[in-house]
Amino acid sequence: SVLLSQTAILPFHGAGDQFCVFQWEATARLDFLWRLQAQQEVEDMRELREHNECLLHNILPMHVARHFLERSKNDEELYSQSYDDVGVMFASIAGFNEYYEQKEIKHEGVDCLRLLNEIIAGFDELLEESYFHFVEKIKTIGSCYMAASGLAPDKQACMDEWNHLSELVLFALAMQETLKEINRHSAKNFQLRVGIAHGPVVAGVIGATKPQYDIWGTTVNLASRMDSTGVSGRIQVPEATRKILAEWGFILELRGEIFVKGVSG
């Protein structure tokens, strides 16, 4: 009777041992799978952050994007920066708006926008060149391209006072050559009308979920007037800007006195 009881108990312990081994294996397997999942989630988060940073760098200048990436989550202070000596450029594709209106009547507006996209993309590619690392694209307004130079605070100390303004003019000349090349491929005859001025501006970011970096001030208004009152295929500057560019070796031609609204002197 005792032996039978012992015999009955032994398989029970054996079954218990087997159950414990099975449970340990299952737990180890789940732990391994959870670790893999956690590693994948960390990798996905890293890739998402890099993607978001890339998008932010495309929307905002590098030093401004760095400011937003490094600030605390609770910091909602408006970003703004004042500058004394900045170059501002407006470059309009003369006649493009009229060209678009004609194409739109013929229901060819999409093709027209494709051409505009090719032109603007060509201008953007120029900014990837090391020659223009002081130049920053601000925005496009229809077929007008706005850019500025001398905005990065960390570059102020390493550049001659008006080297960035010289770069901005060279950038405008390169834009003209880019447009000529696109004209040859598309059988068009567009010309770039450019206005450049220099002086103080205020830069800032407006909007939280859709941030827009922009610059304001009389210098911006003057550069815009230089564009709107300019001549197609030429770069127009005010007298004060002409003096600086002449010292940098640029040859300028006096156009004469032109009435510019809101500007005196």
Coordinates of C-alpha atoms in Angstrom, one line a residue:
S1 CA 0.0 0.0 0.0
V2 CA 2.8 2.4 0.8
L3 CA 4.7 1.5 -2.4
L4 CA 1.7 2.1 -4.5
S5 CA 1.2 5.5 -2.9
Q6 CA 4.9 6.3 -3.6
T7 CA 4.4 5.1 -7.2
A8 CA 1.3 7.3 -7.6
I9 CA 3.2 10.4 -6.2
L10 CA 6.3 10.1 -8.4
P11 CA 4.6 10.7 -11.8
F12 CA 2.9 13.7 -10.3
H13 CA 6.3 15.3 -9.4
G14 CA 7.6 14.4 -12.8
A15 CA 4.6 16.0 -14.5
G16 CA 5.2 19.1 -12.3
D17 CA 8.9 19.2 -13.4
Q18 CA 7.9 19.0 -17.0
F19 CA 5.4 21.8 -16.6
C20 CA 8.0 24.1 -15.0
V21 CA 10.4 23.5 -17.9
F22 CA 7.7 24.2 -20.4
Q23 CA 6.8 27.4 -18.6
W24 CA 10.4 28.6 -18.5
E25 CA 10.9 28.0 -22.2
A26 CA 7.7 29.9 -23.1
T27 CA 8.7 32.8 -20.9
A28 CA 12.1 33.0 -22.4
R29 CA 10.7 32.9 -25.9
L30 CA 8.2 35.7 -25.1
D31 CA 11.0 37.7 -23.5
F32 CA 13.1 37.3 -26.6
L33 CA 10.2 38.4 -28.9
W34 CA 9.5 41.4 -26.6
R35 CA 13.2 42.5 -26.8
L36 CA 13.1 42.2 -30.6
Q37 CA 9.9 44.3 -30.7
A38 CA 11.4 46.9 -28.4
Q39 CA 14.5 47.1 -30.5
Q40 CA 12.4 47.6 -33.6
E41 CA 10.3 50.3 -31.9
V42 CA 13.5 52.2 -30.9
E43 CA 14.9 51.9 -34.4
D44 CA 11.5 53.1 -35.9
M45 CA 11.5 56.1 -33.4
R46 CA 15.1 57.0 -34.4
E47 CA 14.3 56.9 -38.1
L48 CA 11.1 59.0 -37.5
R49 CA 13.1 61.6 -35.6
E50 CA 15.8 61.8 -38.4
H51 CA 13.0 62.1 -40.9
N52 CA 11.3 64.9 -38.9
E53 CA 14.7 66.7 -38.5
C54 CA 15.3 66.5 -42.2
L55 CA 11.9 68.0 -42.9
L56 CA 12.5 70.8 -40.3
H57 CA 15.9 71.6 -41.9
N58 CA 14.1 71.9 -45.3
I59 CA 11.5 74.3 -43.9
L60 CA 13.8 76.4 -41.6
P61 CA 17.4 77.6 -41.9
M62 CA 19.9 75.4 -40.1
H63 CA 20.5 77.6 -37.1
V64 CA 16.7 78.2 -36.6
A65 CA 15.9 74.5 -36.9
R66 CA 18.6 73.8 -34.3
H67 CA 17.0 76.3 -31.9
F68 CA 13.6 74.4 -32.1
L69 CA 15.2 71.0 -31.8
E70 CA 17.2 71.9 -28.7
R71 CA 14.6 73.9 -26.8
S72 CA 12.4 72.3 -24.1
K73 CA 8.9 71.1 -24.9
N74 CA 7.3 73.8 -22.7
D75 CA 9.2 76.6 -24.3
E76 CA 6.7 78.4 -26.6
E77 CA 8.6 81.7 -26.8
L78 CA 8.4 83.4 -30.2
Y79 CA 11.7 83.0 -32.1
S80 CA 13.0 86.3 -33.4
Q81 CA 16.4 87.8 -34.3
S82 CA 17.5 91.3 -35.3
Y83 CA 20.3 91.9 -37.9
D84 CA 22.0 95.1 -38.9
D85 CA 23.6 94.1 -42.2
V86 CA 21.6 91.6 -44.3
G87 CA 21.3 91.3 -48.1
V88 CA 17.8 90.8 -49.4
M89 CA 16.9 89.6 -52.9
F90 CA 13.6 89.3 -54.9
A91 CA 13.9 87.6 -58.2
S92 CA 10.7 87.5 -60.4
I93 CA 10.3 85.5 -63.6
A94 CA 9.0 88.3 -65.8
G95 CA 5.9 87.5 -67.8
F96 CA 5.3 84.1 -66.1
N97 CA 1.9 85.1 -64.6
E98 CA 0.6 86.2 -68.0
Y99 CA 2.0 83.0 -69.5
Y100 CA 0.1 81.0 -66.9
E101 CA -3.2 82.8 -67.5
Q102 CA -2.9 82.0 -71.3
K103 CA -2.2 78.4 -70.6
E104 CA -5.0 78.1 -68.1
I105 CA -7.5 79.2 -70.7
K106 CA -6.4 76.3 -72.8
H107 CA -6.6 74.0 -69.8
E108 CA -2.8 73.6 -69.7
G109 CA -2.3 75.1 -66.3
V110 CA -0.8 71.9 -64.8
D111 CA 1.9 71.8 -67.5
C112 CA 2.7 75.4 -66.7
L113 CA 3.1 74.6 -63.0
R114 CA 5.4 71.7 -63.9
L115 CA 7.7 74.2 -65.7
L116 CA 7.6 76.6 -62.7
N117 CA 8.5 73.7 -60.4
E118 CA 11.4 72.8 -62.6
I119 CA 12.7 76.4 -62.5
I120 CA 12.3 76.8 -58.8
A121 CA 13.9 73.4 -58.2
G122 CA 16.8 74.5 -60.4
F123 CA 17.3 77.6 -58.2
D124 CA 17.1 75.5 -55.0
E125 CA 19.8 73.2 -56.3
L126 CA 22.2 76.2 -56.5
L127 CA 22.0 76.6 -52.8
E128 CA 23.6 73.2 -52.3
E129 CA 26.8 74.6 -53.8
S130 CA 29.5 75.6 -51.3
Y131 CA 29.8 79.0 -53.1
F132 CA 26.5 80.1 -51.7
H133 CA 26.6 78.9 -48.1
F134 CA 25.8 82.5 -46.8
V135 CA 22.6 82.6 -48.9
E136 CA 19.3 81.4 -47.5
K137 CA 16.1 80.9 -49.4
I138 CA 13.2 82.6 -47.6
K139 CA 10.2 81.6 -49.7
T140 CA 8.6 81.8 -53.1
I141 CA 5.6 84.0 -53.8
G142 CA 4.0 82.8 -57.0
S143 CA 6.8 83.0 -59.6
C144 CA 9.0 85.3 -57.4
Y145 CA 11.9 83.8 -55.5
M146 CA 13.0 85.5 -52.2
A147 CA 16.4 85.0 -50.6
A148 CA 18.7 86.7 -48.2
S149 CA 22.3 86.6 -47.1
G150 CA 24.1 87.2 -43.7
L151 CA 21.4 85.7 -41.5
A152 CA 23.3 82.8 -39.8
P153 CA 24.6 84.2 -36.4
D154 CA 27.4 81.5 -36.3
K155 CA 28.7 82.7 -39.7
Q156 CA 28.9 86.4 -38.8
A157 CA 32.3 86.2 -37.2
C158 CA 34.0 84.2 -40.0
M159 CA 33.0 86.4 -42.9
D160 CA 34.2 89.7 -44.2
E161 CA 31.6 92.4 -43.6
W162 CA 29.9 92.3 -47.0
N163 CA 31.2 89.0 -48.4
H164 CA 27.7 87.6 -48.1
L165 CA 26.2 90.4 -50.2
S166 CA 28.7 89.6 -52.9
E167 CA 27.6 86.0 -52.7
L168 CA 23.9 87.0 -53.0
V169 CA 24.7 88.9 -56.3
L170 CA 26.6 85.9 -57.6
F171 CA 23.7 83.7 -56.7
A172 CA 21.3 86.0 -58.7
L173 CA 23.7 85.7 -61.7
A174 CA 23.7 81.9 -61.4
M175 CA 19.9 81.9 -61.3
Q176 CA 19.9 83.8 -64.6
E177 CA 22.1 81.2 -66.1
T178 CA 19.9 78.4 -64.7
L179 CA 16.9 80.0 -66.3
K180 CA 18.6 80.4 -69.6
E181 CA 19.4 76.7 -69.6
I182 CA 15.8 75.7 -68.8
N183 CA 14.7 78.1 -71.6
R184 CA 16.8 76.2 -74.1
H185 CA 15.3 72.8 -73.1
S186 CA 11.7 74.1 -73.0
A187 CA 11.8 76.5 -76.0
K188 CA 10.8 79.4 -73.8
N189 CA 12.3 82.9 -73.4
F190 CA 11.7 83.8 -69.8
Q191 CA 14.0 86.4 -68.1
L192 CA 14.8 87.0 -64.5
R193 CA 14.1 90.5 -63.0
V194 CA 16.1 90.9 -59.8
G195 CA 16.1 93.5 -57.1
I196 CA 18.7 93.5 -54.3
A197 CA 19.1 95.8 -51.3
H198 CA 21.0 95.7 -47.9
G199 CA 20.4 96.8 -44.4
P200 CA 18.7 95.9 -41.1
V201 CA 16.0 93.3 -40.9
V202 CA 14.1 91.4 -38.2
A203 CA 13.8 87.6 -38.7
G204 CA 11.4 85.3 -37.0
V205 CA 9.2 82.2 -37.1
I206 CA 5.5 82.6 -37.3
G207 CA 3.2 79.6 -36.6
A208 CA 3.5 76.6 -34.3
T209 CA 2.2 73.6 -36.2
K210 CA 3.2 75.0 -39.7
P211 CA 6.2 77.2 -38.9
Q212 CA 7.1 79.9 -41.5
Y213 CA 10.5 81.6 -41.3
D214 CA 10.4 85.2 -42.7
I215 CA 12.1 88.6 -42.6
W216 CA 10.6 92.0 -42.2
G217 CA 11.8 95.7 -42.4
T218 CA 12.4 98.6 -44.7
T219 CA 15.3 96.7 -46.3
V220 CA 12.8 93.9 -47.4
N221 CA 10.4 96.6 -48.8
L222 CA 13.3 98.3 -50.7
A223 CA 14.5 95.1 -52.3
S224 CA 10.9 94.3 -53.4
R225 CA 10.7 97.8 -55.0
M226 CA 14.0 97.2 -56.7
D227 CA 12.5 94.1 -58.3
S228 CA 9.1 95.6 -59.2
T229 CA 10.6 98.7 -60.8
G230 CA 13.5 96.8 -62.4
V231 CA 14.3 95.7 -65.9
S232 CA 13.9 92.1 -67.1
G233 CA 17.2 90.3 -67.4
R234 CA 19.0 92.8 -65.1
I235 CA 19.8 93.2 -61.4
Q236 CA 18.7 96.5 -59.9
V237 CA 20.1 97.9 -56.7
P238 CA 19.8 101.2 -54.8
E239 CA 22.7 103.7 -54.6
A240 CA 23.9 102.6 -51.1
T241 CA 24.2 98.9 -52.3
R242 CA 25.9 100.0 -55.5
K243 CA 28.7 101.6 -53.5
I244 CA 29.4 98.4 -51.6
L245 CA 29.3 96.1 -54.7
A246 CA 31.6 98.5 -56.6
E247 CA 34.2 98.0 -53.9
W248 CA 33.9 94.2 -54.4
G249 CA 34.7 94.5 -58.1
F250 CA 31.2 94.5 -59.6
I251 CA 30.7 96.7 -62.7
L252 CA 27.4 98.6 -62.3
E253 CA 25.6 100.8 -64.8
L254 CA 23.7 103.9 -63.7
R255 CA 20.1 103.5 -64.9
G256 CA 19.0 106.9 -63.8
E257 CA 16.6 108.2 -61.2
I258 CA 13.6 106.0 -60.8
F259 CA 10.6 106.8 -58.6
V260 CA 10.3 104.1 -55.9
K261 CA 7.2 104.3 -53.8
G262 CA 7.8 104.6 -50.1
V263 CA 11.6 105.2 -50.5
S264 CA 13.3 108.6 -50.1
G265 CA 16.8 109.6 -51.0

